[in-house]
PDB file of C-alpha atoms and ligand atoms in Angstrom:
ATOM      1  CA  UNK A 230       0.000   0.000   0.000  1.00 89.00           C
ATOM      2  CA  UNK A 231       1.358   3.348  -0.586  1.00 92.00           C
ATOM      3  CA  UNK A 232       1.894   5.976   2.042  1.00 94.00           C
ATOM      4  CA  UNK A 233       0.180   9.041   2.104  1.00 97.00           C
ATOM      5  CA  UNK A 234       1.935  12.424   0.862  1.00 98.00           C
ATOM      6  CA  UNK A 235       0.677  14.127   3.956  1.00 98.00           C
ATOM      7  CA  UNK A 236       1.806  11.573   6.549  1.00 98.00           C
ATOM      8  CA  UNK A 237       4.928  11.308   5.004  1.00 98.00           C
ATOM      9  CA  UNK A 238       5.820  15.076   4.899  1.00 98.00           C
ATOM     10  CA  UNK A 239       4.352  15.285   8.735  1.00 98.00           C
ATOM     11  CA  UNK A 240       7.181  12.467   9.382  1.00 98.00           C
ATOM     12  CA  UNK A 241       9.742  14.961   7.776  1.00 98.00           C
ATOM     13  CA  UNK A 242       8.768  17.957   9.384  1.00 98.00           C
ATOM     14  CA  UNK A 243       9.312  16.402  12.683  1.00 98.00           C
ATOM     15  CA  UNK A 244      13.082  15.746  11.861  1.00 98.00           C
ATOM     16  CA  UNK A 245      13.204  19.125  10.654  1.00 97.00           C
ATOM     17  CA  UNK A 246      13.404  18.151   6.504  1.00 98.00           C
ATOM     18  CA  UNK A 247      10.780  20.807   5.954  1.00 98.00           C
ATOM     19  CA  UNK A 248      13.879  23.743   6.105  1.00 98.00           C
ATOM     20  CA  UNK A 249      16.111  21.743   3.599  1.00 98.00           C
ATOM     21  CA  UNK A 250      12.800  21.651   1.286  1.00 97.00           C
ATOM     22  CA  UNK A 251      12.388  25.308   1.585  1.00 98.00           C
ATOM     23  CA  UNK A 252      15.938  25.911   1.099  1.00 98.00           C
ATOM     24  CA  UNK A 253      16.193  23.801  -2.139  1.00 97.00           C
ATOM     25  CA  UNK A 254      12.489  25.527  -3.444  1.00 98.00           C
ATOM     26  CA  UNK A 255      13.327  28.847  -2.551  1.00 98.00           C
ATOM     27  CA  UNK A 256      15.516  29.975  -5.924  1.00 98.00           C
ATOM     28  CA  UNK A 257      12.941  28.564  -8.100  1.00 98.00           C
ATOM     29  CA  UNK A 258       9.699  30.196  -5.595  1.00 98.00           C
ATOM     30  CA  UNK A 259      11.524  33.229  -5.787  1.00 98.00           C
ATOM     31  CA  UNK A 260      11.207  33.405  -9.771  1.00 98.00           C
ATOM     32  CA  UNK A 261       7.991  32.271  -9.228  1.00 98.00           C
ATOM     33  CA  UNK A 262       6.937  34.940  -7.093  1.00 98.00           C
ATOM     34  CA  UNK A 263       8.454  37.496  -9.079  1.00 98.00           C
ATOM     35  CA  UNK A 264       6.638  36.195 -12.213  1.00 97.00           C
ATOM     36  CA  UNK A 265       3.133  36.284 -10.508  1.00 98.00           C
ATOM     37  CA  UNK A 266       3.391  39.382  -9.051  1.00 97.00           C
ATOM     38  CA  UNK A 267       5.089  41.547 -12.007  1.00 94.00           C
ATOM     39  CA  UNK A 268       3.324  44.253 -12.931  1.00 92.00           C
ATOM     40  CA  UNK A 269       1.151  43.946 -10.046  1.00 94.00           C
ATOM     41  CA  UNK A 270       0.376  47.563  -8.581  1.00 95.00           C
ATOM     42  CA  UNK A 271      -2.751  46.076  -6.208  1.00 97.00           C
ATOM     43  CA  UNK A 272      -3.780  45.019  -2.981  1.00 98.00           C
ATOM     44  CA  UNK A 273      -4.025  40.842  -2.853  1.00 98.00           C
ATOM     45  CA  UNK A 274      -4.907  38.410  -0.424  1.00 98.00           C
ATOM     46  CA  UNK A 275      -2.387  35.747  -0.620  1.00 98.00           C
ATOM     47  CA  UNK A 276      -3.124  31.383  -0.188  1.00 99.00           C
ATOM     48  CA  UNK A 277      -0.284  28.928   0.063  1.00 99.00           C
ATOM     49  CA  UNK A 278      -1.907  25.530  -1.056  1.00 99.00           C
ATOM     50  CA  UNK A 279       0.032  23.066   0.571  1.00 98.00           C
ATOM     51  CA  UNK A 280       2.677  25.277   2.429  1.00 98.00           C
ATOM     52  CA  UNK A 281       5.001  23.402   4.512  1.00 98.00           C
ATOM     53  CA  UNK A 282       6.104  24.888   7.247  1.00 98.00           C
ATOM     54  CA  UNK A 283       5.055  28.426   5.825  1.00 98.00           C
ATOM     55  CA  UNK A 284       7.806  29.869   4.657  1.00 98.00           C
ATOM     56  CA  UNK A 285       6.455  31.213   1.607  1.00 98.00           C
ATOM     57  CA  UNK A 286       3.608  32.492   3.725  1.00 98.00           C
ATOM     58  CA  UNK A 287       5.997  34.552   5.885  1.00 98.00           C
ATOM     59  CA  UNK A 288       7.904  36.121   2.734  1.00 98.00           C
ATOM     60  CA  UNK A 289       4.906  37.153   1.286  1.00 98.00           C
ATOM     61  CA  UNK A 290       3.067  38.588   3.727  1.00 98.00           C
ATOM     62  CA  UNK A 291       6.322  41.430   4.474  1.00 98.00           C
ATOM     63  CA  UNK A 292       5.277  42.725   0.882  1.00 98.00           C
ATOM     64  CA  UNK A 293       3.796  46.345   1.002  1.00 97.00           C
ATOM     65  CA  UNK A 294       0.395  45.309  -1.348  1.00 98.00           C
ATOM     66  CA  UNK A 295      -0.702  41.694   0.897  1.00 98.00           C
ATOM     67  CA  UNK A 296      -3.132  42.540   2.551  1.00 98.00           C
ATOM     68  CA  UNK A 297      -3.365  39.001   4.210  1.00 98.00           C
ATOM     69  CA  UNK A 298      -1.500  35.992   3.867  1.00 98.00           C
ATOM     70  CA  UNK A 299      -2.665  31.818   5.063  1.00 98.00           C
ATOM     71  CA  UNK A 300      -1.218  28.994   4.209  1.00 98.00           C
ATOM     72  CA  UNK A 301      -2.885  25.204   4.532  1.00 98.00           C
ATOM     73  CA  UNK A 302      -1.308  22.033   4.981  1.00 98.00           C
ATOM     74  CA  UNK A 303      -2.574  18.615   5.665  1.00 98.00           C
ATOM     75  CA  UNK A 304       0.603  17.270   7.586  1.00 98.00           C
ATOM     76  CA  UNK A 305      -0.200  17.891  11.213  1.00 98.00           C
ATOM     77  CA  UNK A 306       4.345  18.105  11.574  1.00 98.00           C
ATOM     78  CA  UNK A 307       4.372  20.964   9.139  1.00 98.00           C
ATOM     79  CA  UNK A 308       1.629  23.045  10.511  1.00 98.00           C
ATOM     80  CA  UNK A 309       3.018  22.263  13.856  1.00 98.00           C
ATOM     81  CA  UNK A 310       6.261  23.820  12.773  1.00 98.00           C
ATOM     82  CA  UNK A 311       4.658  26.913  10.978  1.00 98.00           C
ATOM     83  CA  UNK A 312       2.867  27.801  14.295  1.00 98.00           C
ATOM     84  CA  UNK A 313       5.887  26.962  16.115  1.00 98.00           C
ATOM     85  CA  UNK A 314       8.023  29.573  14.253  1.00 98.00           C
ATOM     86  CA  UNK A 315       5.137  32.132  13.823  1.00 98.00           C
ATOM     87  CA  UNK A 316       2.377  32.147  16.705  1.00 98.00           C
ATOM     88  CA  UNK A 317       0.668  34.342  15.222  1.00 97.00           C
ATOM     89  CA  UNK A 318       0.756  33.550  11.773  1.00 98.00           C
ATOM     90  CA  UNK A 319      -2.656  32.257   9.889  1.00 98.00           C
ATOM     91  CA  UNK A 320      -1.947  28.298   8.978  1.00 98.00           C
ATOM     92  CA  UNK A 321      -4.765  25.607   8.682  1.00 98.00           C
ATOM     93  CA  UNK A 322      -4.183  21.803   9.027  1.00 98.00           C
ATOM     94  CA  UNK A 323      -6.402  20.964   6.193  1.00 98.00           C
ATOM     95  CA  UNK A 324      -6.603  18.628   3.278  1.00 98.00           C
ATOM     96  CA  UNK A 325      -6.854  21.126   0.311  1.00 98.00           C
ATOM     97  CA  UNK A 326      -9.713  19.545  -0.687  1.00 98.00           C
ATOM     98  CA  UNK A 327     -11.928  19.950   1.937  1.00 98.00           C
ATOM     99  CA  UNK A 328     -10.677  23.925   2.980  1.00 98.00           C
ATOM    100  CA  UNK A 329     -12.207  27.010   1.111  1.00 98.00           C
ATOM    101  CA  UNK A 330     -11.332  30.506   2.710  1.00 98.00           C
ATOM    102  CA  UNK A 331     -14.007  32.783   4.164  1.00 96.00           C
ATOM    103  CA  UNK A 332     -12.426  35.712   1.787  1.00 95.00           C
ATOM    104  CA  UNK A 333     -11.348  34.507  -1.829  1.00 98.00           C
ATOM    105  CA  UNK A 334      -7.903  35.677  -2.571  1.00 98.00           C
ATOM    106  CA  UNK A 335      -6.014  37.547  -5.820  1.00 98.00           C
ATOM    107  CA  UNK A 336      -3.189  35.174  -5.550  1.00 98.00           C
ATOM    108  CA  UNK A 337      -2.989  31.543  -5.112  1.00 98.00           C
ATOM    109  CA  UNK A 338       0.006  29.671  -5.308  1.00 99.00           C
ATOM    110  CA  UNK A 339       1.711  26.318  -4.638  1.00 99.00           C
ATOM    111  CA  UNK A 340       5.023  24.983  -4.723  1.00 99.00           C
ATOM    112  CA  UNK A 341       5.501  21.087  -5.348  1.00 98.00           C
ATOM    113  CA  UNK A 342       2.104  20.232  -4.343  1.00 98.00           C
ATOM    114  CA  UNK A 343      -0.624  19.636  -7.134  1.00 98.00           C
ATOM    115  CA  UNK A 344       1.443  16.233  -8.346  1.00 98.00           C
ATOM    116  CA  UNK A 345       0.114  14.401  -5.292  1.00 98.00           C
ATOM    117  CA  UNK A 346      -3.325  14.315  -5.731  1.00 98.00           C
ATOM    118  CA  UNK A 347      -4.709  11.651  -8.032  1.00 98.00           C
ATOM    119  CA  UNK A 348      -7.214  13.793  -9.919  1.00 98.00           C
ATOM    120  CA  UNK A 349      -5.321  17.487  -9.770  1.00 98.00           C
ATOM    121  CA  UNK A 350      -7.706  18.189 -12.226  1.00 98.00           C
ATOM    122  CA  UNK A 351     -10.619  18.170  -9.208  1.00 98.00           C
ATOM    123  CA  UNK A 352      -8.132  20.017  -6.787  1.00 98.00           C
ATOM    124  CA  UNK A 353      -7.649  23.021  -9.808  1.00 98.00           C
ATOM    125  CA  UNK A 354     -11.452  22.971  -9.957  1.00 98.00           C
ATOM    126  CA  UNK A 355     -11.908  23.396  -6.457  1.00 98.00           C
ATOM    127  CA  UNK A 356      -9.436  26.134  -5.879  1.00 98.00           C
ATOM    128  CA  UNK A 357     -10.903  28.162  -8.989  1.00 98.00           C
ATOM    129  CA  UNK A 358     -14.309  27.922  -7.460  1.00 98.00           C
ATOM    130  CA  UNK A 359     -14.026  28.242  -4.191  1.00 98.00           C
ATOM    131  CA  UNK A 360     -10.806  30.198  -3.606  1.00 98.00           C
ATOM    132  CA  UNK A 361      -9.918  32.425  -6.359  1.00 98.00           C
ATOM    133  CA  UNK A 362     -11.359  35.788  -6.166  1.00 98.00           C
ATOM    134  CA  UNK A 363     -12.581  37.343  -9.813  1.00 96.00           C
ATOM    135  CA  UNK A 364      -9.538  38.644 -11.988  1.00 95.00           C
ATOM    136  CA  UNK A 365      -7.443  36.774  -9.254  1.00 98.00           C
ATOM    137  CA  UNK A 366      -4.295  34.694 -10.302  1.00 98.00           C
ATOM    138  CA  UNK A 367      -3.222  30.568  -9.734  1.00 98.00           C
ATOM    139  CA  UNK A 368       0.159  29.781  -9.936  1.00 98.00           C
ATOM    140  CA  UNK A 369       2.041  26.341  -9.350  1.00 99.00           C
ATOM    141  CA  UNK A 370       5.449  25.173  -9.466  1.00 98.00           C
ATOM    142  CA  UNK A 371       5.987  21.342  -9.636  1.00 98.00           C
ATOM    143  CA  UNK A 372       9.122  19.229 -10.292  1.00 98.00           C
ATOM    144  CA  UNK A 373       7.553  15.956 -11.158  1.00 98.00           C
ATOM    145  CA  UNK A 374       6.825  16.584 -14.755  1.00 98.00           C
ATOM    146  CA  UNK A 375       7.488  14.415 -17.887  1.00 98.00           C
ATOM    147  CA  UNK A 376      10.344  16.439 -19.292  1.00 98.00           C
ATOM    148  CA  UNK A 377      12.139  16.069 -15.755  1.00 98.00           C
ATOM    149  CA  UNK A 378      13.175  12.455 -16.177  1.00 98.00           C
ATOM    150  CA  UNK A 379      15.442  12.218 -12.952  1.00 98.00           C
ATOM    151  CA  UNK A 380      11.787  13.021 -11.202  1.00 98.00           C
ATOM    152  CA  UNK A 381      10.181  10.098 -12.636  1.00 98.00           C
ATOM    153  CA  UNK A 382      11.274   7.652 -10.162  1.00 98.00           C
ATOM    154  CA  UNK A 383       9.770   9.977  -7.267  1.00 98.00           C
ATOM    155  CA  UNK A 384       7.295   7.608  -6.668  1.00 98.00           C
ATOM    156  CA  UNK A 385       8.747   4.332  -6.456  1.00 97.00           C
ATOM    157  CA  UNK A 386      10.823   5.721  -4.604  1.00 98.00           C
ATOM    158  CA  UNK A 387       8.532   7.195  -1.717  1.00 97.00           C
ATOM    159  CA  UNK A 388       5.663   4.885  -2.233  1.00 97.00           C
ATOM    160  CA  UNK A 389       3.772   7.625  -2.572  1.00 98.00           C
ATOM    161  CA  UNK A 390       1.222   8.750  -5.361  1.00 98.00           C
ATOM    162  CA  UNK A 391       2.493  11.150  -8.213  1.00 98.00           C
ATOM    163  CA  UNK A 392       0.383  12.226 -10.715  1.00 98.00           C
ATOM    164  CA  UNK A 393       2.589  12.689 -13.891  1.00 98.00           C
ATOM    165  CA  UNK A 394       1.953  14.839 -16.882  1.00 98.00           C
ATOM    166  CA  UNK A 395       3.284  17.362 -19.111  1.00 98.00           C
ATOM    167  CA  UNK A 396       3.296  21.371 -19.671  1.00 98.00           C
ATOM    168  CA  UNK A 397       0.800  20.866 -22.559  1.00 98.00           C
ATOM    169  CA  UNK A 398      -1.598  18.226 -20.129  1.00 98.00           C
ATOM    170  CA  UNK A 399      -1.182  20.638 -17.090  1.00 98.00           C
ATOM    171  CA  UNK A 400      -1.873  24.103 -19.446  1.00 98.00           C
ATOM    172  CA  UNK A 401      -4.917  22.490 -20.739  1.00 98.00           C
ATOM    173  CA  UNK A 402      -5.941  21.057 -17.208  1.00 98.00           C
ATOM    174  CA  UNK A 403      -6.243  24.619 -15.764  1.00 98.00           C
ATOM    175  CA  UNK A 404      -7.717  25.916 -19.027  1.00 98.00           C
ATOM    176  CA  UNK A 405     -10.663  23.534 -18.239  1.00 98.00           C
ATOM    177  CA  UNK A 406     -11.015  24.274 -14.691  1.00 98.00           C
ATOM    178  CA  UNK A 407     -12.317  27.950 -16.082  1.00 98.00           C
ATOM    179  CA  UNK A 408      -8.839  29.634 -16.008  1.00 98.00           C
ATOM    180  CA  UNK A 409      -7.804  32.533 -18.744  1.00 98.00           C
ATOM    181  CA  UNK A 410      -4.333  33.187 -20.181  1.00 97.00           C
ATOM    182  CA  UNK A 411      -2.879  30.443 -19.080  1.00 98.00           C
ATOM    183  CA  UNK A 412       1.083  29.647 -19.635  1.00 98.00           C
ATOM    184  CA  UNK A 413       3.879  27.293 -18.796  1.00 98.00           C
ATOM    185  CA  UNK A 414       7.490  28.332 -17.832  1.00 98.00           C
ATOM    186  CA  UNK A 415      10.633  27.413 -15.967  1.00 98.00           C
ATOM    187  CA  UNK A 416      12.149  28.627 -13.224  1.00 98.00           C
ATOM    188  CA  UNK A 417      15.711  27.780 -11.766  1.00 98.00           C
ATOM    189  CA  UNK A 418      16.819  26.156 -15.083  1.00 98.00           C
ATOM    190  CA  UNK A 419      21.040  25.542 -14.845  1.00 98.00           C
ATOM    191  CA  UNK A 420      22.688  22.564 -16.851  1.00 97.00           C
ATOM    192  CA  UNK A 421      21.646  20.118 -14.498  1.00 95.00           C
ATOM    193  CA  UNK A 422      18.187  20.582 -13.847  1.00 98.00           C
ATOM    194  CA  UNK A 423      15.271  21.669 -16.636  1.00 98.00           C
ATOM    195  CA  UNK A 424      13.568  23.521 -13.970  1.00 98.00           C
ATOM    196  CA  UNK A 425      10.792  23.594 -12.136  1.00 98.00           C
ATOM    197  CA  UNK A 426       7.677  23.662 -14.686  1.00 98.00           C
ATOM    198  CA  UNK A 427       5.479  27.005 -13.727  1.00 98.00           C
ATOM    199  CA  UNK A 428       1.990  26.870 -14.290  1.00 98.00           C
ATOM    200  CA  UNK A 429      -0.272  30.014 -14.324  1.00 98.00           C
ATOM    201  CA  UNK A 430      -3.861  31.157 -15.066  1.00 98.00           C
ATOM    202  CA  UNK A 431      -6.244  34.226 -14.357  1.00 98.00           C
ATOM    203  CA  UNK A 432      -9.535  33.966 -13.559  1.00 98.00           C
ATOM    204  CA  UNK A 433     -11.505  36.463 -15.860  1.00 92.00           C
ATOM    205  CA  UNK A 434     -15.148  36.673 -14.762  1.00 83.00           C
TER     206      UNK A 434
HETATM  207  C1  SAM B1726       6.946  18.784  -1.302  1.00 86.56           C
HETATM  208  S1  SAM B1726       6.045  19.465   0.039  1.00 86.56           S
HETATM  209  C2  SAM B1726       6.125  21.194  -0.353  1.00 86.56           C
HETATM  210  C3  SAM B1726       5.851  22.083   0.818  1.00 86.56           C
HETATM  211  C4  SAM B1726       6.019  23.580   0.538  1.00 86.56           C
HETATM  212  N1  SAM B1726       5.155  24.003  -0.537  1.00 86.56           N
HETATM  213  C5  SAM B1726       7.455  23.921   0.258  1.00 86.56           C
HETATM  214  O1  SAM B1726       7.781  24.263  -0.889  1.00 86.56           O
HETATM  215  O2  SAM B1726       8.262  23.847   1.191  1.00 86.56           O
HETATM  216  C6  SAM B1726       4.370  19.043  -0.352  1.00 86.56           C
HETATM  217  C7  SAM B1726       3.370  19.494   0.694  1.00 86.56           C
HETATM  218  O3  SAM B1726       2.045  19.230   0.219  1.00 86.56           O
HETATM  219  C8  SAM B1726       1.262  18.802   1.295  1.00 86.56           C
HETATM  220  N2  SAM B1726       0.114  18.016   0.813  1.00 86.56           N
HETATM  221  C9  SAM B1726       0.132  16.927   0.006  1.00 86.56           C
HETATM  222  N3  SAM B1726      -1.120  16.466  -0.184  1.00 86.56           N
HETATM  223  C10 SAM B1726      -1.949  17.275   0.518  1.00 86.56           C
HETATM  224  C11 SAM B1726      -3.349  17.312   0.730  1.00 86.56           C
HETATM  225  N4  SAM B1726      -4.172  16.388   0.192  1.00 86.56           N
HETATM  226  N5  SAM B1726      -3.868  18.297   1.500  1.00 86.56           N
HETATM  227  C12 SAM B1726      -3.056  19.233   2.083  1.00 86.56           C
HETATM  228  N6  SAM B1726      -1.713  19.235   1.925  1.00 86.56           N
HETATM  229  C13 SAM B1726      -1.160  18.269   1.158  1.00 86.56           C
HETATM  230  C14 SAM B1726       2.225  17.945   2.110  1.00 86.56           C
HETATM  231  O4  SAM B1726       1.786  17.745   3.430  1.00 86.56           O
HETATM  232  C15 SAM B1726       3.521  18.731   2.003  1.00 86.56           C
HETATM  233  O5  SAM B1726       3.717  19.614   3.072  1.00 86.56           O
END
């Protein structure tokens, strides 16, 4: 049987591998980041979909426009962690399927979490209508993508579910889930890594 991606990650985040992921996520996330928000002269309310230990969470919400700033995770280690290192920080021990926010938020994002779920198609769905606000903006990064073959293995070797696709299967996955101007990119591309596939779309209502 295959372990769950949320127990395992609560297993990690109690011997602490939740600041090595955020180390090795944080060049791409930062590219990431920058790409979502450029441009951007308004307000937001910021979501982390599966944040970890919150990191990203904590980054965003010093920016002058965030207005607010949550982040949801279903490993009880990680969220553990988040409030550990931020009391007063907003974090939810959730399964992102089951959470919607009382106020819908400009800018979603998620970092190496989408791959997990065995339909991401019904997780995309559920975030566009139940936490995206109108004109508001989903962004993913993921590493387990066809045209990163060392990823492949990922599985196997964590006995956990992966979802794997491509950039043209995930662009057209958020195109039916209602999302606008939709795009693939890369971040943190060097010669030994094709980088982290980016996934964006707008919701234009
Ligand atoms: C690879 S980690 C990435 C964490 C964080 N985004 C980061 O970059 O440090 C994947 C995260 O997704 C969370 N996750 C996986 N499936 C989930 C689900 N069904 N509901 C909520 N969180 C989930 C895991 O608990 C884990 O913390």
């Amino acid at each position: 049987m295959q372990n769950k991606a949320t127990e395992l990650f609560s297993d990690w985040a109690d011997i602490g591998k939740d600041e090595g992921m955020a180390e090795a996520h944080s060049p791409a996330v930062n590219q990431i980041l920058e790409q979502a928000l450029s441009g951007n002269k308004s307000h937001f309310n910021f979501i982390d979909a599966g944040c970890g230990n919150g990191w990203v969470v904590r980054k965003v919400r010093e920016m002058p426009l965030c207005l607010s700033a949550c982040g949801i995770d279903g490993a009880k280690g990680m969220i553990e962690n988040a409030r550990r290192i931020d009391p007063g920080g907003d974090y939810h021990l959730a399964d992102l399927l089951s959470w919607s926010p009382t106020v819908k938020a400009e800018l979603i994002f998620s970092m190496e979490v989408f791959y997990y779920f065995k339909s991401p198609e019904e997780l995309t769905r559920h975030i566009v209508d139940n936490w995206l606000a109108p004109s508001g903006r989903l962004i993913i990064g993921i590493d387990h993508y066809t045209g990163n073959p060392d990823s492949h293995s990922w599985p196997e070797d964590l006995n956990v579910h992966m979802t794997l696709k491509d950039a043209d299967e995930w662009i057209q996955l958020f195109r039916d889930a209602g999302l606008s101007s939709c795009t693939t990119s890369k971040a943190n591309v060097s010669k030994k890594f094709p980088g982290t596939l980016v996934v964006s779309g707008d919701l234009i209502v």
